[in-house]
Short mmCIF file of C-alpha atoms and ligand atoms in Angstrom, two decimals:
data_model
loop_
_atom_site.label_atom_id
_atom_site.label_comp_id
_atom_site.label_asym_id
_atom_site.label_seq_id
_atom_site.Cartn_x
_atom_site.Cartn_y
_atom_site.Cartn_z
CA UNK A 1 -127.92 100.77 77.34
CA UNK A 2 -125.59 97.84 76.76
CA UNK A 3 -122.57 97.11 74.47
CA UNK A 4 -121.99 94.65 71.42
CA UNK A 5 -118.97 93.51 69.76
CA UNK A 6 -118.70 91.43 66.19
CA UNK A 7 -115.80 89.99 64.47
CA UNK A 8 -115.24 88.34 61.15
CA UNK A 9 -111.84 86.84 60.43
CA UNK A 10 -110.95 85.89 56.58
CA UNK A 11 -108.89 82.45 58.63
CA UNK A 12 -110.11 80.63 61.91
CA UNK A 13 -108.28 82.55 64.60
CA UNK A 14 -108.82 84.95 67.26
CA UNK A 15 -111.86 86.24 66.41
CA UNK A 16 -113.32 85.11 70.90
CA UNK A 17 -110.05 86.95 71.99
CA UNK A 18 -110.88 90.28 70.19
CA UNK A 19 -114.53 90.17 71.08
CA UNK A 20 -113.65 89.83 74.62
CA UNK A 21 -110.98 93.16 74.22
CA UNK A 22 -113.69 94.94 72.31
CA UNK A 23 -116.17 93.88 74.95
CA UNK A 24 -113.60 94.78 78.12
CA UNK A 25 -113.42 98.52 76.58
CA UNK A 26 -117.39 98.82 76.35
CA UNK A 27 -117.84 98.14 79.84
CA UNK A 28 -119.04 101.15 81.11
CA UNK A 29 -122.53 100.63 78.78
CA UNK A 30 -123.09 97.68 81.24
CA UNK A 31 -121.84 95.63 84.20
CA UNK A 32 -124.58 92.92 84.84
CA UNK A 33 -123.61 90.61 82.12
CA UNK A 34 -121.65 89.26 78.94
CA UNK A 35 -121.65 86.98 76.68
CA UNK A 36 -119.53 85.49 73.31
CA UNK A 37 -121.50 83.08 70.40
CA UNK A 38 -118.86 82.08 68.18
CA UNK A 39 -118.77 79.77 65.10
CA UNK A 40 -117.22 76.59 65.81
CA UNK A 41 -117.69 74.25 61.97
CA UNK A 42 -120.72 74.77 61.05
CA UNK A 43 -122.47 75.75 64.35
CA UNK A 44 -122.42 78.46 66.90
CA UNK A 45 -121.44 78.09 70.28
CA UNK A 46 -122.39 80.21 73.38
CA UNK A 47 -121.07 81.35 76.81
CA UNK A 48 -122.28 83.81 78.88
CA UNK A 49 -122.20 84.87 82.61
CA UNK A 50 -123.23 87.45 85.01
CA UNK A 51 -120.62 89.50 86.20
CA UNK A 52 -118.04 91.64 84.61
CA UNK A 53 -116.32 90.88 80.79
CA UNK A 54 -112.87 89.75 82.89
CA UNK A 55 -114.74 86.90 85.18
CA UNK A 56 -117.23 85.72 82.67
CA UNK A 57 -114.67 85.60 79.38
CA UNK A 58 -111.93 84.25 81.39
CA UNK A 59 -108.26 83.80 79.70
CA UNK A 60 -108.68 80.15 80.37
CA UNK A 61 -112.28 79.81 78.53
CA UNK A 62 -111.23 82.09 75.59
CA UNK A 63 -107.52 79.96 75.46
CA UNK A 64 -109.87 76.67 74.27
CA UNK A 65 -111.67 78.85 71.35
CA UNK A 66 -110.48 79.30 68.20
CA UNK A 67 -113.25 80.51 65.96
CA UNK A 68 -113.26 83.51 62.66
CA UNK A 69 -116.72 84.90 63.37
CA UNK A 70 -118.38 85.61 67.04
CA UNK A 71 -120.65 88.12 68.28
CA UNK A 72 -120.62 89.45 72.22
CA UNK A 73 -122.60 91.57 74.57
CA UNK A 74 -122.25 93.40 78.24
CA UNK A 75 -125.67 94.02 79.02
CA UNK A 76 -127.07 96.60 81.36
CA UNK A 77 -130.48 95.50 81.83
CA UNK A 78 -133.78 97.63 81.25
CA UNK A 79 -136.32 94.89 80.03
CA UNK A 80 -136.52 91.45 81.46
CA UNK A 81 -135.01 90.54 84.75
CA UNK A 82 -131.43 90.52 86.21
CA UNK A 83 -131.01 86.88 85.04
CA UNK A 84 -128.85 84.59 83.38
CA UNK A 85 -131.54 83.84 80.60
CA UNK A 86 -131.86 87.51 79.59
CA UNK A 87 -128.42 88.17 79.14
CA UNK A 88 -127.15 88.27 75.34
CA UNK A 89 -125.97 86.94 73.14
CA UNK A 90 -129.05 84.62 72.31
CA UNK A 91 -128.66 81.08 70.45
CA UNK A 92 -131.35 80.21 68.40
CA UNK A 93 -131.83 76.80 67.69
CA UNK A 94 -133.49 75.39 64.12
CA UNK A 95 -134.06 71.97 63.52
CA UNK A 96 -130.69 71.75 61.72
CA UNK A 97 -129.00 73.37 65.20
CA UNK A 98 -127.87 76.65 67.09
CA UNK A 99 -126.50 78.39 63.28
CA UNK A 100 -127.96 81.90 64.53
CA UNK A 101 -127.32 84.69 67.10
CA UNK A 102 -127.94 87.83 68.46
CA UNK A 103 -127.15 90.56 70.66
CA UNK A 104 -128.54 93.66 70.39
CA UNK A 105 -128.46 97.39 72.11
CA UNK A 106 -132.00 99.22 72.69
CA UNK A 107 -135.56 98.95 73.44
CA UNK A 108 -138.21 98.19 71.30
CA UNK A 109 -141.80 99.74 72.60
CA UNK A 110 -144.13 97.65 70.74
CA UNK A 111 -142.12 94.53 72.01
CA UNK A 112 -145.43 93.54 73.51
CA UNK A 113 -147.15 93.32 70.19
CA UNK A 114 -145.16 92.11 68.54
CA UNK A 115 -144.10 89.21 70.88
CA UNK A 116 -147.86 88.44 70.70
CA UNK A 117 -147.89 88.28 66.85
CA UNK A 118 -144.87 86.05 67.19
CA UNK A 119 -146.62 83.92 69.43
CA UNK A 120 -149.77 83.83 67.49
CA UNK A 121 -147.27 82.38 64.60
CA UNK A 122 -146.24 79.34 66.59
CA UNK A 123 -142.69 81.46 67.31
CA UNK A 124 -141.76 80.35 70.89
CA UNK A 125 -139.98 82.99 72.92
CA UNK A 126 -137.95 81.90 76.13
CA UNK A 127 -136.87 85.19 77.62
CA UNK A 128 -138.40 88.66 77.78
CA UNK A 129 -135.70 90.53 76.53
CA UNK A 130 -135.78 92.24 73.18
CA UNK A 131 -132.85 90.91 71.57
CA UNK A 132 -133.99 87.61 71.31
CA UNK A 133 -137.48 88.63 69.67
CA UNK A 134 -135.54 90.69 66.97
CA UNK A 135 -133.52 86.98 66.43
CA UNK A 136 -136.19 84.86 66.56
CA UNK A 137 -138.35 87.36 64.16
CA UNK A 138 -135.42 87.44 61.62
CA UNK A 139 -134.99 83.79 62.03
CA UNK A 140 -138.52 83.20 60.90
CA UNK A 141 -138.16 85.38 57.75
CA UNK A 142 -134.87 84.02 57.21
CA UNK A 143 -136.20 79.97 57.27
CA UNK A 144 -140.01 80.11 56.19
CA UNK A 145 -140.64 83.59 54.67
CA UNK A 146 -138.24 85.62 52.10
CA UNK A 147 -135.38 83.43 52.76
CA UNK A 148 -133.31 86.58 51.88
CA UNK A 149 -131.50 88.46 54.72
CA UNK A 150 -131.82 92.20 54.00
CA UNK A 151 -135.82 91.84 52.55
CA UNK A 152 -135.79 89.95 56.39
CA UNK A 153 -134.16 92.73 57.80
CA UNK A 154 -136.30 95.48 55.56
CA UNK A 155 -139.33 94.15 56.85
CA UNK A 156 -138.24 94.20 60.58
CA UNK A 157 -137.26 98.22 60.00
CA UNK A 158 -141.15 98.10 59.44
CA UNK A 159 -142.59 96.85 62.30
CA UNK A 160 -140.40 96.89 65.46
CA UNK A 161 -140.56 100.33 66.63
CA UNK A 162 -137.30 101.76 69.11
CA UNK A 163 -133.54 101.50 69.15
CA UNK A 164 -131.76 98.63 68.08
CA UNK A 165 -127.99 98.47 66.89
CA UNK A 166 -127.86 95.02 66.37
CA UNK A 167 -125.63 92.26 65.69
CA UNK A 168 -126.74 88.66 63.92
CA UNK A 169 -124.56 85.77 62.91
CA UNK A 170 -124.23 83.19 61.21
CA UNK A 171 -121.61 80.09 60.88
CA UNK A 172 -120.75 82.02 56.98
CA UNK A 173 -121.45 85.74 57.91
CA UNK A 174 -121.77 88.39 60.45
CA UNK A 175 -124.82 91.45 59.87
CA UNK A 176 -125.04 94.53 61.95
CA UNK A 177 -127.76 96.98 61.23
CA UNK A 178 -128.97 99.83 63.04
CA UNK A 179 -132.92 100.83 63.32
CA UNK A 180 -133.83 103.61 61.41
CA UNK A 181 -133.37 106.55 63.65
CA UNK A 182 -129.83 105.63 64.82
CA UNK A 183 -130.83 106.11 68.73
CA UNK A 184 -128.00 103.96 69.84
CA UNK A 185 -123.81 103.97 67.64
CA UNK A 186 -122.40 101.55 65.95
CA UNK A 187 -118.93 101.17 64.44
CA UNK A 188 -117.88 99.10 61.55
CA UNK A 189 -114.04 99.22 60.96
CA UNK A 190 -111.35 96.93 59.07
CA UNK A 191 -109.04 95.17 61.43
CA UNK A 192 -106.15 92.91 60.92
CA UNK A 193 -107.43 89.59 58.61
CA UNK A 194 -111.41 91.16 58.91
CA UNK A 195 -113.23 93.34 60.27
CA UNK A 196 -115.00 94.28 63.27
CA UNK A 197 -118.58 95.63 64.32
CA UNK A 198 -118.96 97.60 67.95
CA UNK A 199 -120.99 99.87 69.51
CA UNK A 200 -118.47 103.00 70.52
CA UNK A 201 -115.12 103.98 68.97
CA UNK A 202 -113.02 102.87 71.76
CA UNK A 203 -113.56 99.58 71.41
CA UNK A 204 -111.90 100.19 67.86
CA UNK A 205 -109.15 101.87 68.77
CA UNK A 206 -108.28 98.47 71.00
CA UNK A 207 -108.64 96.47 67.54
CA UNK A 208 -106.68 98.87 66.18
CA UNK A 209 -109.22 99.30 63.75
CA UNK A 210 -108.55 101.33 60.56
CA UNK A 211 -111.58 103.15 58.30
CA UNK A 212 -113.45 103.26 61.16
CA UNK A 213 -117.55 104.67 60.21
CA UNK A 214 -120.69 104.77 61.73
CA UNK A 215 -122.74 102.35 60.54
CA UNK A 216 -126.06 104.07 59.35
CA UNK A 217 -129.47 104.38 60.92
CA UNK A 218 -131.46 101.87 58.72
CA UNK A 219 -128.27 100.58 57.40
CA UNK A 220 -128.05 96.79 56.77
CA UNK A 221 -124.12 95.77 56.29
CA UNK A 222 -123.30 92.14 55.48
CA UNK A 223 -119.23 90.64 56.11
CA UNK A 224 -119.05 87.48 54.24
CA UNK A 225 -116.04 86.13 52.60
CA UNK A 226 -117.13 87.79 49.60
CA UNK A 227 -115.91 91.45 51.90
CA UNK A 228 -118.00 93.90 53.42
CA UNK A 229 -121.49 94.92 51.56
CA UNK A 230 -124.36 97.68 52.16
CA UNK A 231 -127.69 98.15 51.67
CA UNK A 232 -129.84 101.01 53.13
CA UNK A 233 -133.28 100.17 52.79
CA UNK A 234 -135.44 103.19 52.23
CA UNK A 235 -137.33 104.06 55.31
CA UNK A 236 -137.61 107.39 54.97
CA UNK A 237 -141.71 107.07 55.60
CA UNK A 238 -140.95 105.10 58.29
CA UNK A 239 -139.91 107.94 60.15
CA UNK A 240 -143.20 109.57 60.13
CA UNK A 241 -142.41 112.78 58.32
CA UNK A 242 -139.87 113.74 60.48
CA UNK A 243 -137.01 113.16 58.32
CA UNK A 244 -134.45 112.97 60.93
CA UNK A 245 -132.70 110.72 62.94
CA UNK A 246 -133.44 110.57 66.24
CA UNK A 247 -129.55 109.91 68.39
CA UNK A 248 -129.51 109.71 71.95
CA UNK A 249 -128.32 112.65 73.43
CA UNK A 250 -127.44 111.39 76.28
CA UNK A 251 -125.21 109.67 75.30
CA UNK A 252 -122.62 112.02 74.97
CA UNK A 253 -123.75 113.66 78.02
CA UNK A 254 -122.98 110.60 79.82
CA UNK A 255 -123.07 106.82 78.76
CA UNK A 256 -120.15 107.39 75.80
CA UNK A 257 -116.95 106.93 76.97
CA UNK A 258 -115.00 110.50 76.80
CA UNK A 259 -112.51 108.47 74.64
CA UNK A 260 -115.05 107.94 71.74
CA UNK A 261 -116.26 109.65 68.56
CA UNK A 262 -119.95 109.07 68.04
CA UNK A 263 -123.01 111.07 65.94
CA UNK A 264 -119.98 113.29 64.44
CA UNK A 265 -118.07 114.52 66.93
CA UNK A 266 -115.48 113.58 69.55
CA UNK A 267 -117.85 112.93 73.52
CA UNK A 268 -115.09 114.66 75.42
CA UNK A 269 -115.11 117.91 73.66
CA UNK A 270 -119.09 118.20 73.42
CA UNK A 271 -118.83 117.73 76.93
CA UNK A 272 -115.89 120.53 77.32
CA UNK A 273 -118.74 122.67 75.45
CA UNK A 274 -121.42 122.03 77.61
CA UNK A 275 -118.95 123.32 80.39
CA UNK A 276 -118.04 126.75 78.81
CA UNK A 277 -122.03 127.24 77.63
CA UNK A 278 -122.55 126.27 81.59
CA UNK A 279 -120.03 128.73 82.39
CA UNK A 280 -121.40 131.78 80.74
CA UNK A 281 -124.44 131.32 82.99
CA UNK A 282 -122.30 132.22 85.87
CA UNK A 283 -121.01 135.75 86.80
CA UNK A 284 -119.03 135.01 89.85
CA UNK A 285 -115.85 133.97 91.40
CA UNK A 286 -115.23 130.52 93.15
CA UNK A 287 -112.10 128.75 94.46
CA UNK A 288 -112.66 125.51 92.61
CA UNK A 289 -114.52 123.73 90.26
CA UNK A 290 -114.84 119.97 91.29
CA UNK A 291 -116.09 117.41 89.10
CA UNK A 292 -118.41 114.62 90.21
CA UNK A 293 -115.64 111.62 88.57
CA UNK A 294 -115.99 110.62 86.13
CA UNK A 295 -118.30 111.80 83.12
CA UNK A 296 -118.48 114.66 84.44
CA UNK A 297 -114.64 115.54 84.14
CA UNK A 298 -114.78 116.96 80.76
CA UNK A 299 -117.59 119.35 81.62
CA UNK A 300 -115.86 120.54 84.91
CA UNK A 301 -112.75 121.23 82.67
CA UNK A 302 -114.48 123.35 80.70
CA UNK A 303 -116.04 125.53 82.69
CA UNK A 304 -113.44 125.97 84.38
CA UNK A 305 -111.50 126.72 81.38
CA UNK A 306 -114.04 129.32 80.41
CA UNK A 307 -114.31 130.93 83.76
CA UNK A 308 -111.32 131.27 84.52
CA UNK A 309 -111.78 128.69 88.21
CA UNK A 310 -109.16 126.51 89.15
CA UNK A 311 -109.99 122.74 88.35
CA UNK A 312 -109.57 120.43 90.83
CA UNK A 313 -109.96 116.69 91.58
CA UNK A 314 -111.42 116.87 95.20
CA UNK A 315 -113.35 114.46 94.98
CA UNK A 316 -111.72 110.94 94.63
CA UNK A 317 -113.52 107.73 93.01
CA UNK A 318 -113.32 103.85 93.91
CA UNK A 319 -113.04 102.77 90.14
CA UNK A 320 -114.02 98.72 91.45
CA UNK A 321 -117.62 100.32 92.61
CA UNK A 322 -119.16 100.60 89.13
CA UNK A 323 -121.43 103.18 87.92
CA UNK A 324 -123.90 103.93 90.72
CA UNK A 325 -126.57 104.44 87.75
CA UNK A 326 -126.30 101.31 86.84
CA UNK A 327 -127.10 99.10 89.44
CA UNK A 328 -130.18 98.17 88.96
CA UNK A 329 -131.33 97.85 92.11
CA UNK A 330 -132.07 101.11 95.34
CA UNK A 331 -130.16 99.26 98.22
CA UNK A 332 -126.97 98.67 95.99
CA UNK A 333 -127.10 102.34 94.08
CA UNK A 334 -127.14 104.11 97.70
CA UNK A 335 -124.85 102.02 99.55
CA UNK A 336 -122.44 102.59 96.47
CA UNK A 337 -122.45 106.16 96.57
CA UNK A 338 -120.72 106.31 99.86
CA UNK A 339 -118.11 102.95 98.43
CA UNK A 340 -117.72 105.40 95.46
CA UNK A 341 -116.89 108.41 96.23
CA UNK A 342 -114.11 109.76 98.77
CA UNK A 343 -113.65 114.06 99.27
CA UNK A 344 -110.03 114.80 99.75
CA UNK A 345 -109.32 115.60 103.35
CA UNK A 346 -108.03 118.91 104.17
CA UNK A 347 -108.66 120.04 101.01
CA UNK A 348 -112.58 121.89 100.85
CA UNK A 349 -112.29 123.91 104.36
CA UNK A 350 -113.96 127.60 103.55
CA UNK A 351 -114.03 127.13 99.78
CA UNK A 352 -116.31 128.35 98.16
CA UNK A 353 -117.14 125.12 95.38
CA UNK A 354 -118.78 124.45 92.14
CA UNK A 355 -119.70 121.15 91.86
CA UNK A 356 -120.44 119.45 88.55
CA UNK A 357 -122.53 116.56 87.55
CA UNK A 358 -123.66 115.17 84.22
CA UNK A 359 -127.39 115.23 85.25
CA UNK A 360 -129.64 114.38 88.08
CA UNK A 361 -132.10 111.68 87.73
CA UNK A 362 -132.90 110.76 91.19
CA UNK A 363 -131.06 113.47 92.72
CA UNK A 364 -130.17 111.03 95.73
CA UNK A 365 -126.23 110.19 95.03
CA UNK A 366 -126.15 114.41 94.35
CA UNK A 367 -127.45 114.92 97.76
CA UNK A 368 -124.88 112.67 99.48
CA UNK A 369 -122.32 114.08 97.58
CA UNK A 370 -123.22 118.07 98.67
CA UNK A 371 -123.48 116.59 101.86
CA UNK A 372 -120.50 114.43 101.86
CA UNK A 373 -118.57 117.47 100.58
CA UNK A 374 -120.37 120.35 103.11
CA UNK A 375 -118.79 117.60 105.80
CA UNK A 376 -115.28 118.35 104.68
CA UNK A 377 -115.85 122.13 105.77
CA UNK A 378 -117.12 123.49 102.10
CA UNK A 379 -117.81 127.06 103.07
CA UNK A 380 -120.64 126.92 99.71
CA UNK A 381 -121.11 124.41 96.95
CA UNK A 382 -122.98 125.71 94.03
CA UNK A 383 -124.10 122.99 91.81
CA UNK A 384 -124.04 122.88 88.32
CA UNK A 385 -125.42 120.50 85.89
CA UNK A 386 -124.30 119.47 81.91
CA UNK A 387 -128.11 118.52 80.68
CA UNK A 388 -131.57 120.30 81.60
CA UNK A 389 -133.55 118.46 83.82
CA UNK A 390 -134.66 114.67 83.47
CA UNK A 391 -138.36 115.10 83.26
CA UNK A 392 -139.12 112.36 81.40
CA UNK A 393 -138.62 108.50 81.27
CA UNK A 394 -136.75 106.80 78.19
CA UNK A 395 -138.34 104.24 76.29
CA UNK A 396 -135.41 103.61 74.15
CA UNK A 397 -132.54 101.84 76.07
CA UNK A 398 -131.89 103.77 79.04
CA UNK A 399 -133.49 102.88 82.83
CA UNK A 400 -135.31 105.74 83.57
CA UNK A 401 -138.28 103.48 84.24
CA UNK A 402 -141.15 105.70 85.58
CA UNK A 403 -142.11 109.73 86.51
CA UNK A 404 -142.81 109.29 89.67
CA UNK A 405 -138.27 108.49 89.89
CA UNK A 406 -137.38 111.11 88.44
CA UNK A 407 -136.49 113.81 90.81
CA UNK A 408 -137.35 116.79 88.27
CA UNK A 409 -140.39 115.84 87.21
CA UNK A 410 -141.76 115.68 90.76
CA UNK A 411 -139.74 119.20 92.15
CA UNK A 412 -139.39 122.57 90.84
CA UNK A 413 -135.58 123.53 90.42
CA UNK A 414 -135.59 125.52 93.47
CA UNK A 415 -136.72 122.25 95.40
CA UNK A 416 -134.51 120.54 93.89
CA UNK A 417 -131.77 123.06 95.17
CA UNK A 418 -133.42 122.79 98.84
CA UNK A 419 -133.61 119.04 98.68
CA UNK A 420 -130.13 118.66 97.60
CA UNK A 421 -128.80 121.12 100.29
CA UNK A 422 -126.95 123.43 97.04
CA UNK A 423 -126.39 127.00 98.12
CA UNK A 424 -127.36 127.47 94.11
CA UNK A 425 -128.38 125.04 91.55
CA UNK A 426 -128.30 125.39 87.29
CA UNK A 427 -128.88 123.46 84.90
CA UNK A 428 -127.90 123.09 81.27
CA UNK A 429 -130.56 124.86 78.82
CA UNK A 430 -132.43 122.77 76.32
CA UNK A 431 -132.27 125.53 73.93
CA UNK A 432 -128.59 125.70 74.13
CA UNK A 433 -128.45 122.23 72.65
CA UNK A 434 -128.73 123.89 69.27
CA UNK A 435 -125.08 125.11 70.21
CA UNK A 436 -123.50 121.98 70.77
CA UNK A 437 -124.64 120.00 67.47
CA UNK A 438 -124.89 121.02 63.70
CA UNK A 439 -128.66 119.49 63.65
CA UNK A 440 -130.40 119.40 67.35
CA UNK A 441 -133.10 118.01 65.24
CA UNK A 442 -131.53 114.58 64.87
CA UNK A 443 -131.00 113.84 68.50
CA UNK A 444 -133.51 112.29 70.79
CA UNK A 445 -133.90 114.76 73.92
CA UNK A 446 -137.05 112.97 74.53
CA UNK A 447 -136.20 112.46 78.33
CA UNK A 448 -136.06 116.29 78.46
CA UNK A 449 -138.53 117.46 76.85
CA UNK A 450 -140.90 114.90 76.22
CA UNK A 451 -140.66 114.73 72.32
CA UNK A 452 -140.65 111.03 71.76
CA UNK A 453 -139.87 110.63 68.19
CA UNK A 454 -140.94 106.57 68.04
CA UNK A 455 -143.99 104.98 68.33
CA UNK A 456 -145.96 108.23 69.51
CA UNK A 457 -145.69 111.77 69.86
CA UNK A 458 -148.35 111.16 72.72
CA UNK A 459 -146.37 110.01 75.53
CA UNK A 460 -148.77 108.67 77.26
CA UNK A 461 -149.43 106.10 74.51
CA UNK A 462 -146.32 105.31 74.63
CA UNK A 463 -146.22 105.06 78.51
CA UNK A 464 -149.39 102.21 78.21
CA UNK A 465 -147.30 100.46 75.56
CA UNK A 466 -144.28 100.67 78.12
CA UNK A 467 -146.91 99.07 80.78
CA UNK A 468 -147.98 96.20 78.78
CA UNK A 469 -144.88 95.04 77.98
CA UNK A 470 -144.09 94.80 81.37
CA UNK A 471 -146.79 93.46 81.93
CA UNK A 472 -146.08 90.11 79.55
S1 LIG B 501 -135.22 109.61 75.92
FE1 LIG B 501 -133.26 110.51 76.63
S2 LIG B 501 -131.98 108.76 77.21
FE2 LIG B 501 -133.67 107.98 75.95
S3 LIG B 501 -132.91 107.93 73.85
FE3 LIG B 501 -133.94 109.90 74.10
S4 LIG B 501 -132.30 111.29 74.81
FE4 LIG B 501 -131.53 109.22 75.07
#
């Protein structure tokens, strides 16, 4: 996962200031990094930092910009190292200067092919992150091939397999375009003098953004002076016969902020439905349903709606820890879980609890929690969970990096219960998905049930690709 922000202003203006707001309410899709490239004349500058949008975009850096068109990132890293270097956005210099960049959102899982065939080319590639091979690839079309922007794009729908939502600029222009199975969102909206380009809603509503739409999968949209234009490509063999899209899923289980609206509908009220489906699985009485803060929040609330349980807040979070998910690496995600989260004292003696989480990947901040919670005198805790289990890894954005990780596809559910010390344990049905969306068939739920729609419905081919491209 990760976040990116465009703006294109009509007049030289703002346009650093209001990537760093759009980039400051995307923070939640990553922590480890940011970035800005902005036009200054008729080249593109770049600043990025590791760290959070607030200390890398300071108000003194953005103060001394004044640019109409940037693009901006907060990364969350899955391929390439915690570095500096693999952070977005990417310059990429041509012999007439930096006048390109990129940031984009996704994986791609023939990046080591196609890095090879770049390479083979005479294309040099400096990092190992994805983003910059989708700019340096489009930079080659755009300076020795077609010459033509959305032939250069067309032809990259064809060959780089995964998700990207994807910004590119230009000192005239900003492009977004999505790949064609729309695994990650993307926003286009008009905004005071221009327009804007982000990955979640949210972000909008900080631009005030009016005419706010998704962006389509395989849709290429151009902002030029000459106003916004579109062109979808048509890749409808490029998706294999499916015919569908193929949206993440989990993302409004869990990355999406609750705030957002994103593959149709609103995140916090699928995630209220995913409580009251939970709910019905249940045919007893409890003196509180707690939510594990905070994407879980919504789901809590509704099954507590639907069951009739008091909601309650009794468990309180440090909001300057971060998502424990995200850290990338073991030492920091455990030693945050106890940072993170704080029972309320006096408050679980003899009650009988049910305890709701988003999902368990590793299961080990769940255990700490139950135990953290059993500690404060919780006579049971009954734990109940808003996706089915994580069985398989994701290839497409999100670290889930190997099986051998993830808790359920090592333990039966009933271990699972035992290992996280629940007095019961449930988890959300995959077949009930088909009650939460119009369509289950254009959402990814790859990492539950192993259905990888890109690249390979064999997943171990796709697990070989994965190795080679670490492997580079
Ligand atoms: S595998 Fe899971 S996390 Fe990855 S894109 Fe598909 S649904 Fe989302």
């Amino acid at each position: 996962m990760c976040g990116i922000a465009g703006i294109f202003l009509s007049k030289e203006g703002n346009a650093a200031d209001l990537i760093s707001l759009s980039l400051f309410s995307q923070q939640h899709r990553g922590q480890e990094s940011c970035g800005i490239a902005y036009v200054d004349g008729d080249r593109i500058k770049l600043h990025k930092g590791m760290g959070l949008v607030k200390e890398v975009l300071s108000v003194d850096l953005l103060k001394g910009i004044k640019s109409r068109i940037a693009i901006g990132h907060v990364r969350y890293p899955t391929q390439g190292g915690t570095t500096l270097e693999n952070s977005q956005p990417h310059l990429i210099e041509t012999l007439r200067g930096p006048i390109y960049a990129v940031s984009s959102n996704g994986d791609l899982i023939n990046y080591h092919i196609l890095r090879k065939e770049m390479e083979r080319i005479g294309v040099y590639l400096s990092t190992k992150n994805d983003g910059e091979l989708i700019g340096k690839f489009l930079v080659h079309r755009l300076e020795k091939v077609e010459r033509e922007m959305v032939r250069a794009i067309s032809e990259l729908f064809t060959v780089f397999l995964g998700a990207y939502s994807t910004v590119f600029l230009q000192p005239d222009l900003l492009v977004g375009f999505r790949d064609p199975f729309g695994f990650r969102p993307m926003f286009l909206g008009e905004i005071e003098g221009g327009y804007a380009i982000t990955s979640e809603t949210c972000a909008m509503d900080v631009l005030r953004a009016k005419n706010v739409r998704e962006i389509e999968p395989a849709e290429i949209v151009i902002v030029s002076d000459r106003g916004v234009e579109s062109f979808r490509p048509n890749v409808k063999n490029l998706r294999k016969g499916r015919g569908h899209f193929a949206h993440c899923i989990f993302e409004m289980i869990y990355f999406a902020r609750p705030d957002s609206y994103i593959f149709g509908e609103y995140v916090y009220k699928f995630r209220k439905k995913i409580g009251e489906i939970l709910a019905t699985y249940d045919d007893f009485k409890a003196d509180c349903v707690i939510p594990v803060p905070d994407s879980s929040n919504f789901i809590a609330q509704g099954y507590a709606e639907k069951s009739g349980i008091p909601f309650e807040m009794g468990l309180i979070r440090n909001h300057y820890v971060g998502r424990t998910f995200i850290k990338p690496i073991q030492s920091f995600r455990d030693e945050s879980v106890k940072q993170k989260f704080n029972p309320l004292k006096d408050f679980f003696k003899g009650k009988k609890v049910v305890l709701v989480d988003d999902s368990i990947v590793r299961g080990t901040t769940l255990r700490k929690i139950v135990r953290m919670i059993k500690g404060a005198g919780a006579r049971e805790i009954h734990v109940r969970i808003g996706s089915p289990p994580v069985k398989f890894p994701c290839y497409y954005g999100i670290d889930t990096p190997t099986f051998e990780e993830l808790v359920a596809n090592q333990m039966s559910v009933s271990d699972i219960e035992r290992y996280i010390e629940a007095d019961s344990l449930k988890y959300f049905k995959r077949e009930d998905f088909k009650l939460l969306v119009p369509n289950v068939n254009d959402f990814c739920c790859a990492c539950f049930d192993g259905n990888y729609p890109v690249g390979s419905v064999d997943k171990k081919e796709v697990e070989e690709l994965r190795n080679l491209k670490h492997s580079i």
